[in-house]
Coordinates of C-alpha atoms and ligand atoms in Angstrom, one line a residue:
M1 CA -18.8 13.3 -13.7
V2 CA -18.5 10.6 -10.4
A3 CA -15.5 12.6 -9.0
A4 CA -17.5 15.8 -8.8
S5 CA -19.6 14.0 -6.0
V6 CA -17.0 14.0 -3.5
V7 CA -14.9 17.5 -4.3
P8 CA -17.1 19.2 -1.6
A9 CA -16.2 16.9 1.1
I10 CA -12.8 17.5 -0.1
R11 CA -12.7 21.2 0.1
R12 CA -14.2 21.2 3.7
A13 CA -11.6 18.9 5.0
R14 CA -9.0 20.2 7.3
H15 CA -6.7 16.8 7.5
V16 CA -7.3 14.2 4.7
V17 CA -5.8 10.7 5.5
V18 CA -5.5 8.2 2.4
M19 CA -4.7 4.7 2.9
T20 CA -4.0 2.9 -0.4
G21 CA -3.9 -1.0 -1.0
A22 CA -2.6 -3.2 -4.0
G23 CA -5.4 -2.3 -6.2
T24 CA -3.7 1.6 -6.3
S25 CA -0.8 -0.2 -8.1
A26 CA -2.8 -2.7 -10.4
E27 CA -2.7 -0.2 -13.3
S28 CA 1.1 0.0 -13.3
G29 CA 0.9 -3.6 -13.7
V30 CA 1.8 -4.8 -10.1
P31 CA -0.4 -7.9 -9.6
T32 CA -2.3 -7.2 -6.7
F33 CA -1.6 -9.7 -3.9
R34 CA -4.1 -12.2 -4.2
E35 CA -3.9 -12.3 -8.1
A36 CA -2.1 -15.4 -9.7
Q37 CA 1.2 -15.6 -9.8
T38 CA 3.0 -15.7 -13.4
G39 CA 5.4 -18.0 -14.8
L40 CA 7.7 -20.0 -12.3
W41 CA 5.7 -18.6 -9.2
S42 CA 2.3 -19.7 -10.6
Q43 CA 2.9 -23.0 -8.8
Y44 CA 3.1 -21.2 -5.7
D45 CA 0.6 -19.4 -3.4
P46 CA 1.6 -16.3 -1.8
L47 CA 0.4 -17.1 1.5
Q48 CA 2.6 -20.1 1.5
L49 CA 5.7 -17.8 0.6
A50 CA 5.3 -14.7 2.6
T51 CA 6.0 -16.3 6.1
P52 CA 8.6 -16.8 8.7
E53 CA 8.1 -20.5 8.6
A54 CA 8.5 -20.6 4.5
F55 CA 11.7 -18.6 4.9
E56 CA 13.0 -21.1 7.8
E57 CA 12.2 -24.1 5.8
N58 CA 13.4 -22.8 2.5
A59 CA 15.0 -19.4 2.3
A60 CA 16.5 -19.3 -0.9
L61 CA 13.2 -20.0 -2.4
V62 CA 11.6 -17.3 -0.5
W63 CA 14.5 -14.8 -1.4
D64 CA 14.2 -15.8 -5.1
W65 CA 10.5 -14.8 -5.2
Y66 CA 11.0 -11.5 -3.5
V67 CA 14.2 -10.8 -5.9
W68 CA 11.2 -11.6 -9.0
R69 CA 8.6 -9.2 -6.9
R70 CA 11.5 -6.7 -6.6
N71 CA 12.2 -6.6 -10.3
K72 CA 8.9 -6.4 -11.2
V73 CA 8.0 -3.1 -9.1
L74 CA 11.4 -1.7 -10.5
A75 CA 10.1 -2.2 -14.2
A76 CA 6.6 -0.7 -13.2
E77 CA 6.1 3.0 -13.3
P78 CA 3.6 5.0 -10.6
N79 CA 0.2 5.4 -12.7
A80 CA -2.2 8.8 -12.8
G81 CA -3.7 7.5 -9.4
H82 CA -0.3 7.6 -7.7
L83 CA 0.3 11.1 -9.4
A84 CA -2.8 12.4 -8.6
L85 CA -2.1 11.5 -4.6
A86 CA 1.0 13.2 -4.7
E87 CA -0.7 16.4 -6.2
L88 CA -3.6 16.3 -3.7
E89 CA -1.1 17.0 -1.1
S90 CA -0.7 20.6 -2.1
L91 CA -4.5 21.0 -2.6
V92 CA -5.5 20.2 1.1
P93 CA -4.3 21.8 4.5
R94 CA -3.0 18.5 5.7
L95 CA -2.9 14.8 4.4
T96 CA -1.3 11.6 5.8
L97 CA -0.8 9.0 3.3
I98 CA -0.7 5.3 4.4
T99 CA -0.1 2.2 2.6
Q100 CA -0.2 -1.6 2.7
N101 CA 1.6 -1.7 -0.7
V102 CA 5.7 -2.6 -0.5
D103 CA 6.6 -1.1 -3.8
G104 CA 7.5 2.2 -3.4
L105 CA 5.4 3.6 -6.2
H106 CA 4.0 6.6 -3.9
Q107 CA 7.4 7.8 -3.0
R108 CA 8.6 7.5 -7.0
A109 CA 5.2 9.5 -7.6
G110 CA 6.4 12.1 -5.3
S111 CA 4.4 11.7 -2.2
P112 CA 7.2 13.0 0.4
H113 CA 5.8 11.0 3.5
V114 CA 4.6 7.4 3.1
I115 CA 3.5 5.5 6.1
E116 CA 4.2 1.9 5.2
L117 CA 2.6 -0.4 7.2
H118 CA 3.6 -3.6 5.6
G119 CA 7.4 -2.5 4.8
S120 CA 8.9 -1.9 1.3
L121 CA 10.2 -4.3 -1.4
L122 CA 13.0 -2.0 -1.8
R123 CA 14.8 -2.6 1.3
A124 CA 16.4 -5.7 2.9
R125 CA 17.5 -6.6 6.5
C126 CA 18.8 -9.9 8.1
F127 CA 16.5 -12.5 9.6
E128 CA 18.2 -13.1 12.4
R129 CA 18.9 -9.7 13.8
G130 CA 17.0 -7.2 11.8
H131 CA 20.3 -5.3 10.5
L132 CA 18.8 -3.1 7.6
A133 CA 21.0 -3.3 4.6
A134 CA 21.9 0.2 3.2
T135 CA 21.3 -1.2 -0.2
W136 CA 19.8 -4.1 -1.7
P137 CA 22.0 -6.9 -1.7
A138 CA 24.1 -7.7 -4.6
C139 CA 23.7 -11.2 -6.3
V140 CA 26.1 -13.2 -4.6
P141 CA 26.3 -17.3 -5.2
Q142 CA 25.2 -17.6 -1.4
N143 CA 21.6 -17.6 -1.7
P144 CA 20.1 -15.9 0.4
P145 CA 23.0 -13.3 1.0
R146 CA 24.7 -12.8 3.9
C147 CA 24.0 -9.8 6.6
D148 CA 27.5 -7.4 6.5
V149 CA 27.0 -7.0 10.1
C150 CA 26.2 -10.3 11.9
G151 CA 26.4 -13.0 8.8
G152 CA 22.8 -13.6 9.1
R153 CA 20.4 -14.4 6.4
M154 CA 18.9 -11.5 4.6
R155 CA 15.2 -11.2 3.7
P156 CA 13.0 -8.3 2.6
D157 CA 11.9 -5.5 4.9
V158 CA 8.0 -6.5 4.3
V159 CA 5.5 -7.7 6.7
W160 CA 4.9 -11.6 6.6
F161 CA 1.8 -13.4 7.6
H162 CA 1.9 -14.0 11.6
E163 CA 4.2 -11.0 12.0
S164 CA 3.3 -7.7 13.7
L165 CA 3.3 -4.5 11.6
P166 CA 6.2 -2.0 12.6
T167 CA 4.8 -0.3 16.0
A168 CA 5.8 3.0 14.7
A169 CA 4.5 3.2 11.5
L170 CA 0.8 1.4 13.0
Q171 CA 0.7 4.1 15.8
E172 CA 1.3 7.1 13.5
A173 CA -0.9 5.7 11.1
E174 CA -3.6 5.6 14.1
Q175 CA -2.8 8.8 15.1
A176 CA -3.5 10.4 11.9
V177 CA -7.0 8.5 11.6
L178 CA -8.0 10.2 15.2
A179 CA -7.2 13.4 14.0
A180 CA -8.7 13.0 10.5
D181 CA -12.1 14.6 9.3
L182 CA -11.8 12.9 5.6
F183 CA -10.4 9.1 5.4
F184 CA -9.9 7.9 1.7
S185 CA -9.7 3.9 1.2
I186 CA -8.4 3.3 -2.1
G187 CA -7.4 0.1 -3.7
T188 CA -8.0 -2.4 -0.6
S189 CA -9.9 -5.3 -0.1
S190 CA -10.3 -3.9 3.6
V191 CA -10.0 -7.5 5.0
V192 CA -6.5 -7.5 6.5
Y193 CA -6.2 -6.2 10.0
P194 CA -4.8 -4.1 11.8
A195 CA -4.9 -2.0 8.4
A196 CA -8.2 -2.9 7.4
G197 CA -9.6 -1.6 10.8
L198 CA -8.3 2.1 10.2
G199 CA -11.1 2.7 8.0
M200 CA -13.5 1.3 10.5
L201 CA -12.0 3.6 13.1
A202 CA -12.4 6.7 10.7
S203 CA -16.1 6.4 10.3
E204 CA -16.7 5.5 14.3
R205 CA -14.9 8.4 14.6
G206 CA -17.1 10.4 12.4
A207 CA -14.7 11.4 9.6
T208 CA -16.2 11.2 6.2
V209 CA -14.9 7.9 4.5
I210 CA -14.9 7.8 0.7
E211 CA -13.9 4.2 -0.8
I212 CA -12.4 3.8 -4.2
N213 CA -12.7 0.4 -5.3
P214 CA -14.5 -1.4 -8.5
S215 CA -15.5 -4.0 -5.9
A216 CA -17.6 -3.7 -2.8
T217 CA -15.9 -4.5 0.4
P218 CA -16.5 -4.4 4.3
L219 CA -16.1 -1.2 4.3
T220 CA -18.5 -0.5 1.8
P221 CA -21.6 -0.3 3.9
H222 CA -19.7 2.5 6.1
A223 CA -18.6 4.8 3.6
D224 CA -20.1 8.0 2.8
H225 CA -19.3 7.8 -0.6
V226 CA -18.5 4.9 -2.7
L227 CA -16.8 5.4 -6.3
H228 CA -16.9 1.9 -7.9
E229 CA -13.8 3.1 -10.4
P230 CA -10.4 2.5 -11.2
S231 CA -8.2 4.7 -8.8
G232 CA -6.1 5.7 -12.2
R233 CA -9.1 7.1 -13.6
V234 CA -11.2 8.7 -10.8
L235 CA -8.1 10.3 -9.0
P236 CA -7.2 12.5 -11.8
D237 CA -10.6 13.6 -12.2
I238 CA -11.0 14.5 -8.6
I239 CA -7.7 16.6 -8.7
A240 CA -8.8 18.0 -12.0
C241 CA -12.5 19.2 -10.3
L242 CA -10.3 20.5 -7.1
R243 CA -8.2 22.6 -9.5
D244 CA -11.2 24.5 -10.4
P245 CA -12.7 27.4 -8.5
P246 CA -15.3 26.3 -6.0
G247 CA -18.8 25.4 -7.4
S248 CA -17.6 25.2 -11.1
A249 CA -16.4 21.7 -11.0
E250 CA -19.5 20.6 -8.6
S251 CA -21.5 21.8 -11.6
R252 CA -19.6 19.4 -14.0
R253 CA -21.5 16.5 -14.8
Ligands
LIG301 P1 -6.0 -7.3 -2.1 O1 -5.5 -7.8 -3.3 O2 -6.6 -7.7 -1.1 O3 -7.1 -6.3 -2.9 C1 -7.1 -5.0 -3.7 C2 -8.3 -4.5 -3.8 O4 -8.0 -3.8 -5.1 C3 -9.4 -5.2 -4.3 O5 -10.8 -5.0 -3.6 C4 -9.7 -4.8 -5.9 O6 -11.3 -4.9 -6.3 C5 -9.2 -3.7 -5.8 N1 -8.8 -3.0 -7.1 C6 -8.1 -3.9 -8.3 N2 -8.0 -2.9 -9.2 C7 -8.2 -1.6 -8.8 C8 -7.9 -0.4 -9.4 N3 -7.3 0.1 -10.6 N4 -8.6 0.5 -8.6 C9 -8.8 0.7 -7.2 N5 -8.9 -0.7 -6.8 C10 -8.7 -1.9 -7.5 O7 -5.1 -6.1 -1.6 P2 -4.8 -5.5 -0.4 O8 -6.1 -5.0 0.2 O9 -4.0 -4.2 -0.7 O10 -0.4 -7.9 3.3 O11 -4.1 -6.4 0.4 C11 -3.8 -6.1 1.7 C12 -3.0 -7.2 2.3 O12 -3.1 -8.4 2.0 C13 -1.5 -7.0 1.6 O13 -0.6 -5.7 2.0 C14 -0.8 -8.0 1.9 C15 -2.1 -9.0 1.8 O14 -1.8 -10.2 2.8 C16 0.8 -8.1 3.6 O15 1.3 -8.5 2.5 C17 1.3 -8.2 5.0

């Protein structure tokens, strides 16, 4: 069993950092960021919609795209990989979960604390002043809805291209990586910085790096273990091995 190969490293770890990307949600039916959009949205390139400039140019179109993406995410369920990561929390001394995903599926799977580097589709804030809405704005004739506090245009609370990541989240993630002795990179193409730099930082600091991705990425040459498997399949196998007494799982082949 491929999963058994990484169990000794996990058993030795004192502080595990996990960073996930869109591939972690692929088995929940949530398209990865670069997969073609479907239906009405197939004519649009996500990279052309997820920018402040696109919102300034056509706020209604961008808002409608995010309403569509949010509805897809709400219709999805956490997959076995999300659930395994939530359980991993109880099987290691300390775990920090960082995600680039905006779908909230880690939280729905039971992970108690998720560092959301790119924000969340489940929250909205106003474009003009950043006021966070307590709940997702109701569908109103005005598109996009307006901020209750300042009347500004509402936007999803996600990081767009040409925007900075939330400072507190990035600092918390970096601090965790600096303290980690084991780093999982799961379901990410490792090409979008600064998130992609966390795996390299972990490797440079001497942490053991485990990559789970059916495809190779720029991090692959720097990983100590590479599992070319879907995360929804291999993560439950890893958890099953960890539940066994030390030694029994490692002998499982
Ligand atoms: P990508 O779509 O760039 O990469 C998804 C990765 O998941 C690919 O490397 C796939 O090979 C892998 N993958 C697919 N199915 C998988 C599975 N079942 N199990 C494991 N891996 C699988 O998504 P991200 O790397 O998350 O940024 O993209 C990073 C950021 O780029 C996104 O957060 C977004 C985008 O620009 C913002 O929105 C700011």
